[in-house]
């Protein structure tokens, strides 16, 4: 978990695309302090394992940068 510039606390987890479809793995961000904020996602080159490794290895600065690139879930 990390704080963004607005002091909102975010968590991230890896998600695979739908089974059997050629969708990329994604990292999903969810705001813990403000549930009204829509979740955000960013596509990752690779499979879910790669996305999980990325989530576990991110520094706080890298986490915030990736969150800044993420798009709201429609």
PDB file of N, CA and C in Angstrom:
ATOM      1  N   UNK A   1       0.839  -1.174   0.000  1.00  0.00           N
ATOM      2  CA  UNK A   1       0.000   0.000   0.000  1.00  0.00           C
ATOM      3  C   UNK A   1       0.885   1.239   0.000  1.00  0.00           C
ATOM      4  N   UNK A   2       0.331   2.288  -0.592  1.00  0.00           N
ATOM      5  CA  UNK A   2       1.085   3.534  -0.691  1.00  0.00           C
ATOM      6  C   UNK A   2       0.116   4.711  -0.722  1.00  0.00           C
ATOM      7  N   UNK A   3       0.612   5.870  -0.336  1.00  0.00           N
ATOM      8  CA  UNK A   3      -0.179   7.089  -0.386  1.00  0.00           C
ATOM      9  C   UNK A   3       0.099   7.816  -1.681  1.00  0.00           C
ATOM     10  N   UNK A   4      -0.965   8.356  -2.296  1.00  0.00           N
ATOM     11  CA  UNK A   4      -0.782   9.172  -3.483  1.00  0.00           C
ATOM     12  C   UNK A   4      -0.606  10.634  -3.072  1.00  0.00           C
ATOM     13  N   UNK A   5      -0.569  11.541  -4.035  1.00  0.00           N
ATOM     14  CA  UNK A   5      -0.361  12.962  -3.752  1.00  0.00           C
ATOM     15  C   UNK A   5      -1.497  13.572  -2.940  1.00  0.00           C
ATOM     16  N   UNK A   6      -2.684  12.953  -2.990  1.00  0.00           N
ATOM     17  CA  UNK A   6      -3.840  13.439  -2.229  1.00  0.00           C
ATOM     18  C   UNK A   6      -3.978  12.732  -0.882  1.00  0.00           C
ATOM     19  N   UNK A   7      -2.960  11.979  -0.508  1.00  0.00           N
ATOM     20  CA  UNK A   7      -2.938  11.230   0.751  1.00  0.00           C
ATOM     21  C   UNK A   7      -4.011  10.150   0.830  1.00  0.00           C
ATOM     22  N   UNK A   8      -4.404   9.645  -0.335  1.00  0.00           N
ATOM     23  CA  UNK A   8      -5.297   8.487  -0.386  1.00  0.00           C
ATOM     24  C   UNK A   8      -4.426   7.234  -0.362  1.00  0.00           C
ATOM     25  N   UNK A   9      -4.865   6.226   0.346  1.00  0.00           N
ATOM     26  CA  UNK A   9      -4.109   4.976   0.460  1.00  0.00           C
ATOM     27  C   UNK A   9      -4.609   3.978  -0.579  1.00  0.00           C
ATOM     28  N   UNK A  10      -3.681   3.488  -1.418  1.00  0.00           N
ATOM     29  CA  UNK A  10      -4.008   2.556  -2.492  1.00  0.00           C
ATOM     30  C   UNK A  10      -3.325   1.225  -2.264  1.00  0.00           C
ATOM     31  N   UNK A  11      -4.008   0.155  -2.697  1.00  0.00           N
ATOM     32  CA  UNK A  11      -3.417  -1.167  -2.720  1.00  0.00           C
ATOM     33  C   UNK A  11      -3.440  -1.661  -4.162  1.00  0.00           C
ATOM     34  N   UNK A  12      -2.606  -2.632  -4.465  1.00  0.00           N
ATOM     35  CA  UNK A  12      -2.544  -3.160  -5.828  1.00  0.00           C
ATOM     36  C   UNK A  12      -2.511  -4.674  -5.795  1.00  0.00           C
ATOM     37  N   UNK A  13      -3.052  -5.268  -6.839  1.00  0.00           N
ATOM     38  CA  UNK A  13      -2.961  -6.712  -6.998  1.00  0.00           C
ATOM     39  C   UNK A  13      -2.934  -7.052  -8.485  1.00  0.00           C
ATOM     40  N   UNK A  14      -2.406  -8.204  -8.799  1.00  0.00           N
ATOM     41  CA  UNK A  14      -2.303  -8.668 -10.184  1.00  0.00           C
ATOM     42  C   UNK A  14      -3.597  -9.347 -10.590  1.00  0.00           C
ATOM     43  N   UNK A  15      -3.928  -9.203 -11.859  1.00  0.00           N
ATOM     44  CA  UNK A  15      -5.119  -9.834 -12.407  1.00  0.00           C
ATOM     45  C   UNK A  15      -4.791 -10.352 -13.799  1.00  0.00           C
ATOM     46  N   UNK A  16      -5.224 -11.546 -14.080  1.00  0.00           N
ATOM     47  CA  UNK A  16      -5.042 -12.105 -15.420  1.00  0.00           C
ATOM     48  C   UNK A  16      -6.215 -11.677 -16.287  1.00  0.00           C
ATOM     49  N   UNK A  17      -6.024 -11.729 -17.590  1.00  0.00           N
ATOM     50  CA  UNK A  17      -7.134 -11.488 -18.501  1.00  0.00           C
ATOM     51  C   UNK A  17      -8.145 -12.617 -18.374  1.00  0.00           C
ATOM     52  N   UNK A  18      -9.271 -12.462 -19.042  1.00  0.00           N
ATOM     53  CA  UNK A  18     -10.295 -13.514 -18.995  1.00  0.00           C
ATOM     54  C   UNK A  18      -9.735 -14.800 -19.581  1.00  0.00           C
ATOM     55  N   UNK A  19     -10.040 -15.907 -18.943  1.00  0.00           N
ATOM     56  CA  UNK A  19      -9.530 -17.214 -19.367  1.00  0.00           C
ATOM     57  C   UNK A  19      -9.922 -17.496 -20.819  1.00  0.00           C
ATOM     58  N   UNK A  20      -8.942 -17.878 -21.604  1.00  0.00           N
ATOM     59  CA  UNK A  20      -9.192 -18.238 -22.987  1.00  0.00           C
ATOM     60  C   UNK A  20      -9.198 -17.071 -23.954  1.00  0.00           C
ATOM     61  N   UNK A  21      -9.004 -15.855 -23.454  1.00  0.00           N
ATOM     62  CA  UNK A  21      -8.985 -14.680 -24.309  1.00  0.00           C
ATOM     63  C   UNK A  21      -7.587 -14.072 -24.311  1.00  0.00           C
ATOM     64  N   UNK A  22      -7.207 -13.421 -25.399  1.00  0.00           N
ATOM     65  CA  UNK A  22      -5.850 -12.873 -25.505  1.00  0.00           C
ATOM     66  C   UNK A  22      -5.693 -11.516 -24.817  1.00  0.00           C
ATOM     67  N   UNK A  23      -6.191 -11.397 -23.616  1.00  0.00           N
ATOM     68  CA  UNK A  23      -6.072 -10.148 -22.874  1.00  0.00           C
ATOM     69  C   UNK A  23      -4.807 -10.182 -22.039  1.00  0.00           C
ATOM     70  N   UNK A  24      -4.131  -9.053 -21.923  1.00  0.00           N
ATOM     71  CA  UNK A  24      -2.910  -9.021 -21.127  1.00  0.00           C
ATOM     72  C   UNK A  24      -3.214  -9.068 -19.629  1.00  0.00           C
ATOM     73  N   UNK A  25      -2.198  -9.410 -18.873  1.00  0.00           N
ATOM     74  CA  UNK A  25      -2.328  -9.318 -17.415  1.00  0.00           C
ATOM     75  C   UNK A  25      -2.417  -7.843 -17.049  1.00  0.00           C
ATOM     76  N   UNK A  26      -2.978  -7.573 -15.886  1.00  0.00           N
ATOM     77  CA  UNK A  26      -3.132  -6.186 -15.460  1.00  0.00           C
ATOM     78  C   UNK A  26      -2.786  -6.064 -13.982  1.00  0.00           C
ATOM     79  N   UNK A  27      -2.458  -4.852 -13.608  1.00  0.00           N
ATOM     80  CA  UNK A  27      -2.352  -4.524 -12.195  1.00  0.00           C
ATOM     81  C   UNK A  27      -3.547  -3.643 -11.882  1.00  0.00           C
ATOM     82  N   UNK A  28      -4.286  -4.040 -10.857  1.00  0.00           N
ATOM     83  CA  UNK A  28      -5.485  -3.321 -10.445  1.00  0.00           C
ATOM     84  C   UNK A  28      -5.165  -2.564  -9.168  1.00  0.00           C
ATOM     85  N   UNK A  29      -5.542  -1.298  -9.133  1.00  0.00           N
ATOM     86  CA  UNK A  29      -5.342  -0.445  -7.967  1.00  0.00           C
ATOM     87  C   UNK A  29      -6.701  -0.143  -7.351  1.00  0.00           C
ATOM     88  N   UNK A  30      -6.776  -0.260  -6.042  1.00  0.00           N
ATOM     89  CA  UNK A  30      -8.012   0.018  -5.320  1.00  0.00           C
ATOM     90  C   UNK A  30      -7.706   0.962  -4.169  1.00  0.00           C
ATOM     91  N   UNK A  31      -8.530   2.020  -4.057  1.00  0.00           N
ATOM     92  CA  UNK A  31      -8.323   2.987  -2.981  1.00  0.00           C
ATOM     93  C   UNK A  31      -8.971   2.471  -1.702  1.00  0.00           C
ATOM     94  N   UNK A  32      -8.174   2.368  -0.671  1.00  0.00           N
ATOM     95  CA  UNK A  32      -8.665   1.850   0.610  1.00  0.00           C
ATOM     96  C   UNK A  32      -9.311   2.932   1.459  1.00  0.00           C
ATOM     97  N   UNK A  33      -8.879   4.178   1.309  1.00  0.00           N
ATOM     98  CA  UNK A  33      -9.383   5.248   2.157  1.00  0.00           C
ATOM     99  C   UNK A  33     -10.607   5.948   1.597  1.00  0.00           C
ATOM    100  N   UNK A  34     -10.859   5.797   0.303  1.00  0.00           N
ATOM    101  CA  UNK A  34     -12.015   6.436  -0.316  1.00  0.00           C
ATOM    102  C   UNK A  34     -12.655   5.464  -1.306  1.00  0.00           C
ATOM    103  N   UNK A  35     -13.586   4.643  -0.841  1.00  0.00           N
ATOM    104  CA  UNK A  35     -14.183   3.632  -1.712  1.00  0.00           C
ATOM    105  C   UNK A  35     -14.988   4.219  -2.868  1.00  0.00           C
ATOM    106  N   UNK A  36     -15.262   5.513  -2.849  1.00  0.00           N
ATOM    107  CA  UNK A  36     -15.979   6.149  -3.960  1.00  0.00           C
ATOM    108  C   UNK A  36     -15.100   6.314  -5.191  1.00  0.00           C
ATOM    109  N   UNK A  37     -13.782   6.299  -4.999  1.00  0.00           N
ATOM    110  CA  UNK A  37     -12.879   6.394  -6.142  1.00  0.00           C
ATOM    111  C   UNK A  37     -12.923   5.086  -6.910  1.00  0.00           C
ATOM    112  N   UNK A  38     -13.039   5.193  -8.215  1.00  0.00           N
ATOM    113  CA  UNK A  38     -13.110   3.995  -9.055  1.00  0.00           C
ATOM    114  C   UNK A  38     -11.755   3.299  -9.075  1.00  0.00           C
ATOM    115  N   UNK A  39     -11.772   1.971  -9.121  1.00  0.00           N
ATOM    116  CA  UNK A  39     -10.506   1.246  -9.269  1.00  0.00           C
ATOM    117  C   UNK A  39      -9.822   1.661 -10.566  1.00  0.00           C
ATOM    118  N   UNK A  40      -8.527   1.467 -10.614  1.00  0.00           N
ATOM    119  CA  UNK A  40      -7.736   1.798 -11.797  1.00  0.00           C
ATOM    120  C   UNK A  40      -6.946   0.573 -12.221  1.00  0.00           C
ATOM    121  N   UNK A  41      -6.650   0.491 -13.512  1.00  0.00           N
ATOM    122  CA  UNK A  41      -5.889  -0.644 -14.036  1.00  0.00           C
ATOM    123  C   UNK A  41      -4.818  -0.166 -15.000  1.00  0.00           C
ATOM    124  N   UNK A  42      -3.767  -0.961 -15.088  1.00  0.00           N
ATOM    125  CA  UNK A  42      -2.724  -0.742 -16.082  1.00  0.00           C
ATOM    126  C   UNK A  42      -2.353  -2.113 -16.640  1.00  0.00           C
ATOM    127  N   UNK A  43      -2.271  -2.202 -17.978  1.00  0.00           N
ATOM    128  CA  UNK A  43      -1.893  -3.455 -18.634  1.00  0.00           C
ATOM    129  C   UNK A  43      -0.399  -3.695 -18.472  1.00  0.00           C
ATOM    130  N   UNK A  44      -0.034  -4.974 -18.356  1.00  0.00           N
ATOM    131  CA  UNK A  44       1.356  -5.382 -18.170  1.00  0.00           C
ATOM    132  C   UNK A  44       1.735  -6.354 -19.285  1.00  0.00           C
ATOM    133  N   UNK A  45       2.898  -6.144 -19.867  1.00  0.00           N
ATOM    134  CA  UNK A  45       3.397  -7.122 -20.833  1.00  0.00           C
ATOM    135  C   UNK A  45       3.771  -8.388 -20.081  1.00  0.00           C
ATOM    136  N   UNK A  46       3.149  -9.488 -20.426  1.00  0.00           N
ATOM    137  CA  UNK A  46       3.439 -10.754 -19.759  1.00  0.00           C
ATOM    138  C   UNK A  46       2.195 -11.338 -19.132  1.00  0.00           C
ATOM    139  N   UNK A  47       2.403 -12.388 -18.371  1.00  0.00           N
ATOM    140  CA  UNK A  47       1.286 -13.075 -17.745  1.00  0.00           C
ATOM    141  C   UNK A  47       1.080 -12.597 -16.307  1.00  0.00           C
ATOM    142  N   UNK A  48       0.147 -13.258 -15.612  1.00  0.00           N
ATOM    143  CA  UNK A  48      -0.174 -12.851 -14.247  1.00  0.00           C
ATOM    144  C   UNK A  48       1.040 -12.969 -13.317  1.00  0.00           C
ATOM    145  N   UNK A  49       1.865 -13.976 -13.542  1.00  0.00           N
ATOM    146  CA  UNK A  49       3.061 -14.148 -12.711  1.00  0.00           C
ATOM    147  C   UNK A  49       3.964 -12.926 -12.815  1.00  0.00           C
ATOM    148  N   UNK A  50       4.135 -12.420 -14.025  1.00  0.00           N
ATOM    149  CA  UNK A  50       4.951 -11.224 -14.238  1.00  0.00           C
ATOM    150  C   UNK A  50       4.335 -10.029 -13.518  1.00  0.00           C
ATOM    151  N   UNK A  51       3.022  -9.896 -13.589  1.00  0.00           N
ATOM    152  CA  UNK A  51       2.332  -8.800 -12.910  1.00  0.00           C
ATOM    153  C   UNK A  51       2.495  -8.911 -11.394  1.00  0.00           C
ATOM    154  N   UNK A  52       2.394 -10.126 -10.860  1.00  0.00           N
ATOM    155  CA  UNK A  52       2.564 -10.327  -9.418  1.00  0.00           C
ATOM    156  C   UNK A  52       3.980  -9.974  -8.978  1.00  0.00           C
ATOM    157  N   UNK A  53       4.967 -10.387  -9.763  1.00  0.00           N
ATOM    158  CA  UNK A  53       6.360 -10.049  -9.448  1.00  0.00           C
ATOM    159  C   UNK A  53       6.556  -8.540  -9.443  1.00  0.00           C
ATOM    160  N   UNK A  54       5.936  -7.869 -10.395  1.00  0.00           N
ATOM    161  CA  UNK A  54       6.057  -6.420 -10.469  1.00  0.00           C
ATOM    162  C   UNK A  54       5.449  -5.752  -9.239  1.00  0.00           C
ATOM    163  N   UNK A  55       4.246  -6.188  -8.848  1.00  0.00           N
ATOM    164  CA  UNK A  55       3.586  -5.617  -7.671  1.00  0.00           C
ATOM    165  C   UNK A  55       4.456  -5.795  -6.424  1.00  0.00           C
ATOM    166  N   UNK A  56       5.020  -6.980  -6.256  1.00  0.00           N
ATOM    167  CA  UNK A  56       5.815  -7.262  -5.061  1.00  0.00           C
ATOM    168  C   UNK A  56       7.148  -6.526  -5.047  1.00  0.00           C
ATOM    169  N   UNK A  57       7.673  -6.181  -6.227  1.00  0.00           N
ATOM    170  CA  UNK A  57       8.983  -5.561  -6.300  1.00  0.00           C
ATOM    171  C   UNK A  57       8.986  -4.050  -6.439  1.00  0.00           C
ATOM    172  N   UNK A  58       7.809  -3.426  -6.479  1.00  0.00           N
ATOM    173  CA  UNK A  58       7.750  -1.980  -6.683  1.00  0.00           C
ATOM    174  C   UNK A  58       8.195  -1.203  -5.451  1.00  0.00           C
ATOM    175  N   UNK A  59       8.988  -0.168  -5.679  1.00  0.00           N
ATOM    176  CA  UNK A  59       9.278   0.776  -4.599  1.00  0.00           C
ATOM    177  C   UNK A  59       8.068   1.712  -4.492  1.00  0.00           C
ATOM    178  N   UNK A  60       8.000   2.504  -3.436  1.00  0.00           N
ATOM    179  CA  UNK A  60       6.883   3.434  -3.259  1.00  0.00           C
ATOM    180  C   UNK A  60       6.803   4.417  -4.423  1.00  0.00           C
ATOM    181  N   UNK A  61       7.932   4.930  -4.877  1.00  0.00           N
ATOM    182  CA  UNK A  61       7.938   5.878  -5.995  1.00  0.00           C
ATOM    183  C   UNK A  61       7.470   5.215  -7.281  1.00  0.00           C
ATOM    184  N   UNK A  62       7.907   3.987  -7.534  1.00  0.00           N
ATOM    185  CA  UNK A  62       7.488   3.258  -8.729  1.00  0.00           C
ATOM    186  C   UNK A  62       5.983   2.961  -8.678  1.00  0.00           C
ATOM    187  N   UNK A  63       5.507   2.631  -7.498  1.00  0.00           N
ATOM    188  CA  UNK A  63       4.082   2.347  -7.298  1.00  0.00           C
ATOM    189  C   UNK A  63       3.251   3.572  -7.663  1.00  0.00           C
ATOM    190  N   UNK A  64       3.638   4.738  -7.148  1.00  0.00           N
ATOM    191  CA  UNK A  64       2.907   5.975  -7.424  1.00  0.00           C
ATOM    192  C   UNK A  64       2.978   6.318  -8.909  1.00  0.00           C
ATOM    193  N   UNK A  65       4.128   6.109  -9.543  1.00  0.00           N
ATOM    194  CA  UNK A  65       4.264   6.389 -10.977  1.00  0.00           C
ATOM    195  C   UNK A  65       3.349   5.477 -11.794  1.00  0.00           C
ATOM    196  N   UNK A  66       3.296   4.197 -11.438  1.00  0.00           N
ATOM    197  CA  UNK A  66       2.440   3.249 -12.152  1.00  0.00           C
ATOM    198  C   UNK A  66       0.971   3.594 -11.919  1.00  0.00           C
ATOM    199  N   UNK A  67       0.623   3.972 -10.720  1.00  0.00           N
ATOM    200  CA  UNK A  67      -0.740   4.406 -10.407  1.00  0.00           C
ATOM    201  C   UNK A  67      -1.111   5.613 -11.250  1.00  0.00           C
ATOM    202  N   UNK A  68      -0.169   6.514 -11.471  1.00  0.00           N
ATOM    203  CA  UNK A  68      -0.431   7.691 -12.295  1.00  0.00           C
ATOM    204  C   UNK A  68      -0.727   7.340 -13.738  1.00  0.00           C
ATOM    205  N   UNK A  69      -0.198   6.237 -14.225  1.00  0.00           N
ATOM    206  CA  UNK A  69      -0.440   5.775 -15.610  1.00  0.00           C
ATOM    207  C   UNK A  69      -1.723   4.974 -15.735  1.00  0.00           C
ATOM    208  N   UNK A  70      -2.247   4.497 -14.627  1.00  0.00           N
ATOM    209  CA  UNK A  70      -3.408   3.606 -14.662  1.00  0.00           C
ATOM    210  C   UNK A  70      -4.669   4.379 -15.063  1.00  0.00           C
ATOM    211  N   UNK A  71      -5.575   3.655 -15.714  1.00  0.00           N
ATOM    212  CA  UNK A  71      -6.847   4.230 -16.156  1.00  0.00           C
ATOM    213  C   UNK A  71      -7.977   3.701 -15.289  1.00  0.00           C
ATOM    214  N   UNK A  72      -8.987   4.537 -15.093  1.00  0.00           N
ATOM    215  CA  UNK A  72     -10.148   4.109 -14.311  1.00  0.00           C
ATOM    216  C   UNK A  72     -10.843   2.947 -14.998  1.00  0.00           C
ATOM    217  N   UNK A  73     -11.360   2.034 -14.195  1.00  0.00           N
ATOM    218  CA  UNK A  73     -12.144   0.921 -14.715  1.00  0.00           C
ATOM    219  C   UNK A  73     -13.481   1.468 -15.175  1.00  0.00           C
ATOM    220  N   UNK A  74     -13.870   1.127 -16.371  1.00  0.00           N
ATOM    221  CA  UNK A  74     -15.141   1.624 -16.929  1.00  0.00           C
ATOM    222  C   UNK A  74     -16.326   0.899 -16.358  1.00  0.00           C
TER     223      UNK A  74
END
